[in-house]
Coordinates of C-alpha atoms and ligand atoms in Angstrom, one line a residue:
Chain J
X1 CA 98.1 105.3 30.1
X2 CA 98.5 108.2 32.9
X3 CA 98.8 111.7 33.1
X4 CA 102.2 112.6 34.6
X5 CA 102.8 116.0 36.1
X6 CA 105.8 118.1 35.7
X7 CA 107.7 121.5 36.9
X8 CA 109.8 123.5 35.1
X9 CA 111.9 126.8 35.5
X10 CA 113.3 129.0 33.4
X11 CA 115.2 132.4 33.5
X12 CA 116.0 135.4 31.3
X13 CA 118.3 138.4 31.1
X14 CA 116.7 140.6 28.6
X15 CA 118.7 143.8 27.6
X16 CA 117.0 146.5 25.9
X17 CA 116.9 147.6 22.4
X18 CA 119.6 147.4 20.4
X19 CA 123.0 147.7 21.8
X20 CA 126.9 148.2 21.0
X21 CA 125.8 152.4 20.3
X22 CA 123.3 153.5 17.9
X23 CA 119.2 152.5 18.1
X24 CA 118.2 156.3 17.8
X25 CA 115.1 157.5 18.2
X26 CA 113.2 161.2 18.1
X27 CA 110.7 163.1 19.3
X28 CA 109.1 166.4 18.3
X29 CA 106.4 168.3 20.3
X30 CA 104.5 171.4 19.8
X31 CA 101.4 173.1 21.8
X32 CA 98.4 173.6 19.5
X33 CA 96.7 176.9 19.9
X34 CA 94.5 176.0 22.4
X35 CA 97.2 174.1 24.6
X36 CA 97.0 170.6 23.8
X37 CA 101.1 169.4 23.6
X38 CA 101.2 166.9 20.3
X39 CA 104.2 164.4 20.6
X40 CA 105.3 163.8 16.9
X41 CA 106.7 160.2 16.9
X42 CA 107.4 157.5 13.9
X43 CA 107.1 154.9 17.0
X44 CA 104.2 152.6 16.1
X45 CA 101.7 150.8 19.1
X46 CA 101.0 147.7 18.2
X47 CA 99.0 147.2 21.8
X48 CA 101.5 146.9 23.9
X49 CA 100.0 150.7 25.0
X50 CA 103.0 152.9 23.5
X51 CA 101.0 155.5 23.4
X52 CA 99.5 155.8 26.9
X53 CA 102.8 155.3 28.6
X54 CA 104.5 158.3 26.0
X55 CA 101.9 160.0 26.9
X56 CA 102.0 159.6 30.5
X57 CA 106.1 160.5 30.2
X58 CA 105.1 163.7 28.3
X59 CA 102.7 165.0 30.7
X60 CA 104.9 164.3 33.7
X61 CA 107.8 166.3 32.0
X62 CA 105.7 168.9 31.2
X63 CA 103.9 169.5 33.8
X64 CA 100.6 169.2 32.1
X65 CA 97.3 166.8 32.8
X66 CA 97.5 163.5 30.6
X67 CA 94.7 165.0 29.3
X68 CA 96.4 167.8 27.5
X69 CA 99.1 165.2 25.2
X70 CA 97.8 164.2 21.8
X71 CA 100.5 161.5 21.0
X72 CA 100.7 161.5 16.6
X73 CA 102.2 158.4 15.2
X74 CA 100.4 159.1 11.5
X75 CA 103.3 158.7 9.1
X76 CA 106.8 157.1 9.8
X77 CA 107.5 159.1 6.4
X78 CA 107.5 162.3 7.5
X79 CA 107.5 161.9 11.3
X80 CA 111.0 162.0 13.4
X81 CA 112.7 159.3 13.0
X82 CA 112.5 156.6 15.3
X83 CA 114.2 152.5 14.7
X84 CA 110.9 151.4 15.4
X85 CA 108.9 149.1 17.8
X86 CA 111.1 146.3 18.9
X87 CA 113.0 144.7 21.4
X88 CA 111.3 146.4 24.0
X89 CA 113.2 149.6 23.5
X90 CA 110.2 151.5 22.8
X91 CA 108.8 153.4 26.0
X92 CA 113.4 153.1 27.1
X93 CA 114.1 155.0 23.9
X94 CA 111.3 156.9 23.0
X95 CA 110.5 158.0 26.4
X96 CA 114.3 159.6 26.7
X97 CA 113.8 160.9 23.3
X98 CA 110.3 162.4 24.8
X99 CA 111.7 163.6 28.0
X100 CA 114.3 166.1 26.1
X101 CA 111.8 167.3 24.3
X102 CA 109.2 167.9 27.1
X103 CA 111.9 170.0 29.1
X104 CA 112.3 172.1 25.8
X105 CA 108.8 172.9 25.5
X106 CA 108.6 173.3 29.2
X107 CA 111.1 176.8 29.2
X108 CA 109.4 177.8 26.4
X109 CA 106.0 177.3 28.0
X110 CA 107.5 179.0 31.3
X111 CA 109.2 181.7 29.3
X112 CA 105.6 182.5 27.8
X113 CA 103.8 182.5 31.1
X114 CA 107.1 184.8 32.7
X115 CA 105.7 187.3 30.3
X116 CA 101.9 187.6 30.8
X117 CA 102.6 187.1 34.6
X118 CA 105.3 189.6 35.2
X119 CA 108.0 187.4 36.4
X120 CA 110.9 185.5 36.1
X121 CA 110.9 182.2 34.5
X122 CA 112.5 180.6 37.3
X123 CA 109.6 181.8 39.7
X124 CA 106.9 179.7 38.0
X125 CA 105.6 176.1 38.4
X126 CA 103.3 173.8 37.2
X127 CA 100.6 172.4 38.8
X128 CA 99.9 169.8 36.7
X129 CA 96.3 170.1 36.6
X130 CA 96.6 172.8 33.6
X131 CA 97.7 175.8 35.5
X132 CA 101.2 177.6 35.5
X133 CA 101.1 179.4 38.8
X134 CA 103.7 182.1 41.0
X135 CA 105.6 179.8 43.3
X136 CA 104.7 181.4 46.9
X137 CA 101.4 182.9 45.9
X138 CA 99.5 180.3 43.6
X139 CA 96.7 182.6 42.9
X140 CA 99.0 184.9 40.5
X141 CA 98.3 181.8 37.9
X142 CA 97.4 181.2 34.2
X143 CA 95.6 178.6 32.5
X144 CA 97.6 176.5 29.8
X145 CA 95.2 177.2 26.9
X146 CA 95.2 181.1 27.7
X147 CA 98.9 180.8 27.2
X148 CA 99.1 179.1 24.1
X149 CA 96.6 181.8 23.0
X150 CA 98.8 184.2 23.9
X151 CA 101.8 182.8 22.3
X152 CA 100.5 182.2 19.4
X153 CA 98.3 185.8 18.7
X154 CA 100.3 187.8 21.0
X155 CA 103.8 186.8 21.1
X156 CA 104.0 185.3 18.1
X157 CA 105.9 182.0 19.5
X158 CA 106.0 178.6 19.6
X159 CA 106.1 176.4 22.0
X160 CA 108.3 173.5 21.4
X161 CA 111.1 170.8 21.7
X162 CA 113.3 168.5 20.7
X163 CA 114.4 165.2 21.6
X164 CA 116.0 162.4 20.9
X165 CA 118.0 159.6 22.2
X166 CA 120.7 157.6 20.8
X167 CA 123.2 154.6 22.5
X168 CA 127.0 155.7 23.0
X169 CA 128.7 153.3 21.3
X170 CA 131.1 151.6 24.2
X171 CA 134.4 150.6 22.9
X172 CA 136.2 147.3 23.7
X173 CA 139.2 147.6 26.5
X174 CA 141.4 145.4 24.1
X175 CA 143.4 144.6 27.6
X176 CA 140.3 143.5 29.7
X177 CA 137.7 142.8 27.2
X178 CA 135.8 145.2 29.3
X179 CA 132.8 147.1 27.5
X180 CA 128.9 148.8 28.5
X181 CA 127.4 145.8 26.0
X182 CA 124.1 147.3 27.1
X183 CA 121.9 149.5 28.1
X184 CA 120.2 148.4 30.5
X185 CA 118.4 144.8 31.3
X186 CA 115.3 143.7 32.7
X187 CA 114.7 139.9 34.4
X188 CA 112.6 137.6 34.9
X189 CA 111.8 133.8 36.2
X190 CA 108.9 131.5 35.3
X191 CA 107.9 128.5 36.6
X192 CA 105.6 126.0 34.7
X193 CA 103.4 123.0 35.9
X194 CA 102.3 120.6 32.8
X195 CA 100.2 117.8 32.8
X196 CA 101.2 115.3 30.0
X197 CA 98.5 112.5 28.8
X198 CA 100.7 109.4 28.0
X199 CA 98.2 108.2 25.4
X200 CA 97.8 110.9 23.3
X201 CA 100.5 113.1 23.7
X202 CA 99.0 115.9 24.7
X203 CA 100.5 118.5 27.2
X204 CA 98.2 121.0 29.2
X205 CA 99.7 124.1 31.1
X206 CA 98.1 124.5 34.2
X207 CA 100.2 126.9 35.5
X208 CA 102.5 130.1 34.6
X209 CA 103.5 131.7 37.7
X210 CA 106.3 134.6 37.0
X211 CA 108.5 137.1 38.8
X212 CA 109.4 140.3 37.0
X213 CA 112.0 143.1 37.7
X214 CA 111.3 145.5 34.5
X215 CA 112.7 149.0 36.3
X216 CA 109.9 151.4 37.1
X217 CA 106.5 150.9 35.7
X218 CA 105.0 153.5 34.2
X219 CA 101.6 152.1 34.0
X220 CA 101.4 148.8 35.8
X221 CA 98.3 147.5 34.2
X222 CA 99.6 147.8 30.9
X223 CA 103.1 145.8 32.1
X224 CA 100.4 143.0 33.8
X225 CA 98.7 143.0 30.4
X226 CA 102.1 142.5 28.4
X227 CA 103.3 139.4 30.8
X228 CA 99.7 137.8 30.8
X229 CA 99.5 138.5 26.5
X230 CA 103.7 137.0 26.6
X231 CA 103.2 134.1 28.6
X232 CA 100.1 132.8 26.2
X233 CA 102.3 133.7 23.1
X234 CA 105.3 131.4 24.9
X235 CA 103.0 128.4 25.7
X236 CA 101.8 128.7 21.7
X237 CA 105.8 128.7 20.7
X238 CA 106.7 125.9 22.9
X239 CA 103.6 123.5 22.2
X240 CA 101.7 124.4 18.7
X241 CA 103.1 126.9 16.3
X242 CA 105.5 126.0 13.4
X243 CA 105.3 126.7 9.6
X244 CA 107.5 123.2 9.6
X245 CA 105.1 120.1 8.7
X246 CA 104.4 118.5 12.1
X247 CA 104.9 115.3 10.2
X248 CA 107.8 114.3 7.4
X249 CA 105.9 115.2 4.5
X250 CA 105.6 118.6 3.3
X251 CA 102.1 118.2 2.7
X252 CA 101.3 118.7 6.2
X253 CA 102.4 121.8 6.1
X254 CA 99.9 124.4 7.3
X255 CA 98.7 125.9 4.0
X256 CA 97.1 129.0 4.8
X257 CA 96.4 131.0 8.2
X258 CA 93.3 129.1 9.2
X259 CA 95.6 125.3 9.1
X260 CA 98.2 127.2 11.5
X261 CA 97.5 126.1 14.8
X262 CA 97.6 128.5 17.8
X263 CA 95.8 127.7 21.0
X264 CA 92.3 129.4 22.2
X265 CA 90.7 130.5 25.2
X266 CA 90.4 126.6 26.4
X267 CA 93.9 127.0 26.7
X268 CA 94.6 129.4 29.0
X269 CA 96.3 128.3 32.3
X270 CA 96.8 130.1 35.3
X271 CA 98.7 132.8 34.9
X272 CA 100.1 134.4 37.9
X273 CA 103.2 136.9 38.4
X274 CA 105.0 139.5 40.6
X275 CA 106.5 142.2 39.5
X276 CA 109.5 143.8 40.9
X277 CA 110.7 147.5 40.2
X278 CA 114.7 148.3 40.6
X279 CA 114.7 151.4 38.2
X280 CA 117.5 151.7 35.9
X281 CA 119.7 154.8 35.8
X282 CA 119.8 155.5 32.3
X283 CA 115.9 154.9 31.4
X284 CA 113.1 157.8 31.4
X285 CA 111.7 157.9 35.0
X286 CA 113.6 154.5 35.6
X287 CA 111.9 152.6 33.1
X288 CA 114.2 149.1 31.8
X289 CA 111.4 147.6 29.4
X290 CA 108.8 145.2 29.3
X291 CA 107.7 143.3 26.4
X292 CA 109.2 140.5 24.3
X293 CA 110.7 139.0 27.3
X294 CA 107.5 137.9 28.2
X295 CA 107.5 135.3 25.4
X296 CA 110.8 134.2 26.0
X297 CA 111.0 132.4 29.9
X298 CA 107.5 130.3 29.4
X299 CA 109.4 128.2 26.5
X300 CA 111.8 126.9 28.5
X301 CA 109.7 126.8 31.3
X302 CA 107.3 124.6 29.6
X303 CA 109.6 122.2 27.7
X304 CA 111.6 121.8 31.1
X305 CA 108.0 120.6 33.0
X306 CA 107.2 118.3 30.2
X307 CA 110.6 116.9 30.4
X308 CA 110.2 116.5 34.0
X309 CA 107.0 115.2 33.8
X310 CA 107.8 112.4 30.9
X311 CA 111.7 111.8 32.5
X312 CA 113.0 112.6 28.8
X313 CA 114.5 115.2 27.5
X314 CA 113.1 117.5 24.7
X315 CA 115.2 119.7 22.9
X316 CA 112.9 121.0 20.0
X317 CA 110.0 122.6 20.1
X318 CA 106.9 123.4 19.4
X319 CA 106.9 120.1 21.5
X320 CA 103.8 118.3 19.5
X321 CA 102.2 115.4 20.7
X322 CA 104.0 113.4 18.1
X323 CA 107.5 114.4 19.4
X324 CA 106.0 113.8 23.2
X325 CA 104.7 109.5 21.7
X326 CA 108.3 109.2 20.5
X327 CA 109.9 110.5 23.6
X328 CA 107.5 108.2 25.6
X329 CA 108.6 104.9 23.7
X330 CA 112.4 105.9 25.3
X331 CA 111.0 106.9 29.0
X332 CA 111.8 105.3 32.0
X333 CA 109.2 107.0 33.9
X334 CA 106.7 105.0 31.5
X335 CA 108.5 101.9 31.1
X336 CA 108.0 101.9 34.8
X337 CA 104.3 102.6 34.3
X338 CA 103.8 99.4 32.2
X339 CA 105.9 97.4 34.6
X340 CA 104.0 98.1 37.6
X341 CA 100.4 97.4 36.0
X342 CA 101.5 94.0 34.5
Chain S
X1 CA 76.8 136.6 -14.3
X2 CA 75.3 140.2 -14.0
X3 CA 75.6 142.2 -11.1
X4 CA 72.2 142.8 -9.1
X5 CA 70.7 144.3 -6.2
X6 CA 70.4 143.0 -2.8
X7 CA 68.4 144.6 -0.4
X8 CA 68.9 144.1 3.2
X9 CA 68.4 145.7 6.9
X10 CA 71.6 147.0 8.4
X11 CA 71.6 148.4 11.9
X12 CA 67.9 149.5 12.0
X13 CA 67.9 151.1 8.4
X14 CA 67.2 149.4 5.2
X15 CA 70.1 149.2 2.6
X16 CA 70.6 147.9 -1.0
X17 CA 73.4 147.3 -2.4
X18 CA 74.4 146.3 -6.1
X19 CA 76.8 143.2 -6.0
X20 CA 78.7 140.5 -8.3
X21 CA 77.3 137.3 -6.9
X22 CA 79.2 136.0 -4.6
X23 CA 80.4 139.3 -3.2
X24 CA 80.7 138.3 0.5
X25 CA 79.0 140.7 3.0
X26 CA 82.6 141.8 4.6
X27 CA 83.5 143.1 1.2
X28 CA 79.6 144.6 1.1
X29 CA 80.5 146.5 4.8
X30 CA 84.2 147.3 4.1
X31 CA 84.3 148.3 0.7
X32 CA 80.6 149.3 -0.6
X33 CA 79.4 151.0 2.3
X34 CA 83.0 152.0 4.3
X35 CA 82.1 150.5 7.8
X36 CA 84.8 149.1 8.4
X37 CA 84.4 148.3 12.3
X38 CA 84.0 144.7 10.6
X39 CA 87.6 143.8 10.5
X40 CA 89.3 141.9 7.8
X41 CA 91.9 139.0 9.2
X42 CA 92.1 135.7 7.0
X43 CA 89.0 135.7 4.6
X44 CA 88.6 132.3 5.0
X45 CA 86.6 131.5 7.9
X46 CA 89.7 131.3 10.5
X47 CA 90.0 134.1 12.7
X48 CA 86.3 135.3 13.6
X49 CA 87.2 139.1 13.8
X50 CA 84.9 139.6 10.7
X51 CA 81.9 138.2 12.8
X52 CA 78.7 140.1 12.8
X53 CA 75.0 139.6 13.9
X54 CA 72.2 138.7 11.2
X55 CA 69.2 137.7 12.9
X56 CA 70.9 138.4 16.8
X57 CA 73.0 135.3 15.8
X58 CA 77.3 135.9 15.0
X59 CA 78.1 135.0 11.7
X60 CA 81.9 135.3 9.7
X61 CA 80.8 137.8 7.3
X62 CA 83.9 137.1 4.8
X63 CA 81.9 133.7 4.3
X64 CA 78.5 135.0 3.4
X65 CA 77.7 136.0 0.3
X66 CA 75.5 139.2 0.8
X67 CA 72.7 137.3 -1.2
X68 CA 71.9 135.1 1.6
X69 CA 71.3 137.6 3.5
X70 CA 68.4 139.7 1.6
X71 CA 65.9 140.6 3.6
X72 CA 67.3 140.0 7.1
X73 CA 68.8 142.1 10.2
X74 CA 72.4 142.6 9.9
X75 CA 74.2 144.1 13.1
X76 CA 77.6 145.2 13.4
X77 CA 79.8 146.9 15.5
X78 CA 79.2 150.2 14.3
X79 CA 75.4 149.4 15.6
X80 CA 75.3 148.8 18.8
X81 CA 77.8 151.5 19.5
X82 CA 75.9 154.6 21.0
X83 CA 76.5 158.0 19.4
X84 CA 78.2 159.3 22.3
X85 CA 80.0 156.9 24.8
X86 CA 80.3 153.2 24.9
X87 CA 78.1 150.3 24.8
X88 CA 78.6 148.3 28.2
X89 CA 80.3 145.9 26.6
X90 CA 82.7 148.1 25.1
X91 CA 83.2 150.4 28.2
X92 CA 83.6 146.9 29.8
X93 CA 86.6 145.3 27.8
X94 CA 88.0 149.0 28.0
X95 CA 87.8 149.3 31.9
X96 CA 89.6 145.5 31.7
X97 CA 92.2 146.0 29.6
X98 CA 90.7 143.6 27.1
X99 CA 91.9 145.4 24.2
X100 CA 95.5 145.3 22.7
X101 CA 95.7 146.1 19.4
X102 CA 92.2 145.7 18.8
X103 CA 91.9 143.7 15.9
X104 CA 90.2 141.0 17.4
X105 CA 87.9 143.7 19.2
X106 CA 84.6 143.8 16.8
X107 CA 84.3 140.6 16.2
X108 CA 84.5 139.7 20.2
X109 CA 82.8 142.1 20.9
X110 CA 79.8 140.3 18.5
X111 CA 79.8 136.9 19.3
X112 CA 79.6 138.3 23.4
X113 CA 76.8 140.5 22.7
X114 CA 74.9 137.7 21.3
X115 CA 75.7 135.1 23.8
X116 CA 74.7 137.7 26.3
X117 CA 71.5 138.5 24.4
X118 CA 70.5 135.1 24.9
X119 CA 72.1 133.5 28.2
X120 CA 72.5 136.8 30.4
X121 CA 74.6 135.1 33.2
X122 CA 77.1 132.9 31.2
X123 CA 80.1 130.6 32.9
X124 CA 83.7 131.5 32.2
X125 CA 82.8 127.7 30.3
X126 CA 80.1 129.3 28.3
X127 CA 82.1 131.8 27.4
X128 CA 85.3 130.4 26.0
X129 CA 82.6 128.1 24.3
X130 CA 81.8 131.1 22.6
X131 CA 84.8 132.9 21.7
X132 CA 86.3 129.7 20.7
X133 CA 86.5 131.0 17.1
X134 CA 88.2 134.2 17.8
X135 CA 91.9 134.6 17.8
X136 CA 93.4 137.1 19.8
X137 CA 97.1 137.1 19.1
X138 CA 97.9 139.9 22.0
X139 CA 96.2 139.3 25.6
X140 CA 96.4 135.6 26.4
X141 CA 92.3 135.7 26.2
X142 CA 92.4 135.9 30.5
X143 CA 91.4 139.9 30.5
X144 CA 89.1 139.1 27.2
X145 CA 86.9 136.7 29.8
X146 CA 86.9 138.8 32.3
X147 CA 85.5 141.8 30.6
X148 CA 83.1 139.3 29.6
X149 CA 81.8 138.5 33.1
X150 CA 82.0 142.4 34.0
X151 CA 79.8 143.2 31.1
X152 CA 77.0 140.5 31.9
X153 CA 77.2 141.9 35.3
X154 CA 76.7 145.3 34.3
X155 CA 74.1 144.6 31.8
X156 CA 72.2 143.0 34.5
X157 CA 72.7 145.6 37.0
X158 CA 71.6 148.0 34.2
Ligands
LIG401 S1 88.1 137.4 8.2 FE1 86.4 136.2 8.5 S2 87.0 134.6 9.9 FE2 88.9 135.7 9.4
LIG402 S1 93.9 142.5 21.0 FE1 95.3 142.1 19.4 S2 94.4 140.4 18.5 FE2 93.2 140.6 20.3

């Protein structure tokens, strides 16, 4: 009986969204009377904070305080389209599709303002603390809710875009082979220490320590919260969760959610990570894309540390402490154990 | 068997309700009187984000018929949240990032108010001893337990 530590690395080259052309998403946006910009989406957040960092893009594009961007995701019926939340395409796709829009509703905006200020378009700026101001003499300014008034009651006009985004399909070179296959990808490298208990089987992660390179970060605490959140998902995958009986008999089975075994808090290791920003050329602000990748590296990670730790090698996972007995029975690291005590 | 009426004390007012026996307090929240704060995840006992306070202790209200409960203090989410602003625990799992998608949220936020209620300065052990019965499929629990320790802190400093 010991407890036999292991490392483990693992790597991943995650492209974004869908690829090989197509993966379209949309975007509409109109001011409401009083000058809050809503974003019309069909691009659900399930957490991952889709809506802060759409929001975020909006505002920056616009030219207007976060404050003033109401992001509607009510009804995937009736909203633009959008492919949906996957893949980590969402704040890549959507935030191109929102970007195009933004600058639409920008001229209009500035075209509105040109008239109640007496100028030209092009002589006006944003602040971005609400005000549309004379560029040269920021005192000549109006307020963004006094100029959605005035559209609407005065000029009778909306202010609005459109957006969207959708992948250029890239052809095969039949002489080279040579193709775009994506559209951009984000990396990543984590490195797992295990501790395995030779008696029962168990594994614990102590540690999770990670480098990311996801392009720009839009909102860093939401990226942290996605690896931290991915890495906890990967441990799950590589040591608990399976629909598959853990033993031969379908009976073992997991029957309903409470049977299904996912770790808790007393599971957490350390989790610990970098993150590196090379922004890509073709995402909004430089963003690549942050999100299922996060579950992918800690598998391998974790099933190379336990292989390292036990001197076997796994190759199926969840790795259960009734695979990790039977690997034991063939490891010379163990073998070795029982030699030296007797 | 005949429906009858259960009479009990939710979030400082008094409340009756007519119910089928049986009828579980979550179905008695969700359905009868539409607070839904008290989230539905498995029904049977398994995820804890149904978990409310009867008596300042946390309870999985899709396992208790609302008959047991007659007569006694039920609090939920929807109680301890001010009218305008946050409850300190709230404002302190927002501050931390401890919310994803926020299912797991109410019932958390429960079981910490009533391990706080009674041990004010809890370990990060005491803790995860607590929220042991909560699954939280999104954050990797790490920014859960720290809005935990912010909270005590600020409830202390309060
Ligand atoms: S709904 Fe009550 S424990 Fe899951
Ligand atoms: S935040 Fe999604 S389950 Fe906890």
């Amino acid at each position: 009986m010991a407890k036999l530590r292991g490392t483990g690395i693992a790597a991943v080259n995650y492209p974004t969204g869908m690829n090989l052309g197509g993966d379209p998403s949309q975007a509409l946006i109109h001011a409401t009377t009083t000058g809050t910009f809503v974003i019309s989406l069909s691009s659900t957040d399930l957490g991952q904070g889709l809506k802060t960092v759409i929001a975020q893009i909006g505002a920056e594009t616009l030219g207007v305080p976060f404050e003033n961007v109401l992001i509607d995701t009510a009804d995937t019926d009736t909203g633009p389209h959008c492919m949906g939340t996957f893949a980590s395409r969402a704040t890549h796709r959507v935030g191109n599709a929102v970007i195009m829009a933004a600058k639409e509703a920008r001229k209009a905006m500035l075209e509105v303002a040109a008239e109640e200020l007496e100028v030209s378009p092009d002589d006006l700026d944003t602040d971005g603390k609400g005000n549309i101001f004379v560029k040269g003499s920021p005192e000549r300014k109006i307020d963004i809710t006094s100029l959605a008034l005035a559209a609407h009651f005065k000029y009778g006009r909306t202010i609005s875009g459109r957006g969207m985004y959708i992948k250029p399909k890239s052809p095969v070179d039949p002489e080279t082979g040579k193709m775009d296959p994506d559209s951009t990808e984000a990396h990543a490298c984590v490195v797992a220490e295990v501790e395995v208990d030779t008696e029962t089987g168990e594994v614990t992660v102590i540690s999770l320590k990670s480098a990311y390179e996801v392009g720009r970060q839009v909102n860093p605490a939401l990226v942290h919260g996605q690896i931290v959140g991915g890495a906890f998902m990967g441990m799950s995958h590589a040591l608990y969760e399976t629909t598959a009986p853990y033993y031969p008999s379908p009976d073992h089975a997991p029957g309903s959610f409470s049977e299904y075994i996912i770790p808790g808090p007393h599971e957490l290791p350390h989790i610990e990570s970098v993150v590196l920003e090379y922004p890509s050329v073709n995402g909004p602000y430089g963003v690549k894309g942050v999100g299922e990748m996060t579950a992918n590296a800690p598998i391998p990670a974790i099933v190379n540390a336990v292989s390292n730790a036990i001197g076997v090698r796994l190759t199926e996972y969840p790795i259960t402490p009734e695979k990790i007995l039977r690997a034991l029975e063939k490891s010379p690291k163990v073998k070795q154990l029982a030699e030296n005590r007797s | 068997m005949p429906s009858r009426i259960v009479a009990f004390n939710l979030n400082g007012r008094d409340v009756e309700v007519m119910v089928k026996p049986l009828t579980t307090l979550q179905t008695v929240l969700r359905e009868h009187l539409h607070l839904t704060a008290t989230k539905s995840g498995c029904r049977q006992g398994g995820c804890g984000t149904c978990t409310v306070l009867v008596n300042g202790e946390p309870m999985l209200s899709c396992l208790l018929p609302v008959e047991d409960i007659a007569g006694q203090k039920v609090v939920t989410l929807e109680g301890i949240t001010p009218i305008e602003g946050l409850h300190p625990i709230q404002q302190a799992f927002f501050d931390n990032y401890a919310i994803q998608c926020g299912y797991c949220s109410p019932g958390v936020i429960m079981v910490i108010k009533a391990l706080l209620d009674r041990n004010p300065n809890p370990t990060r052990q005491e803790i995860m001893d607590a929220i042991a019965g909560n699954v939280c499929r999104c954050t990797g629990y790490e920014p859960i337990l720290r809005a935990a320790e912010d909270a005590a802190r600020r409830l202390q400093s309060a």
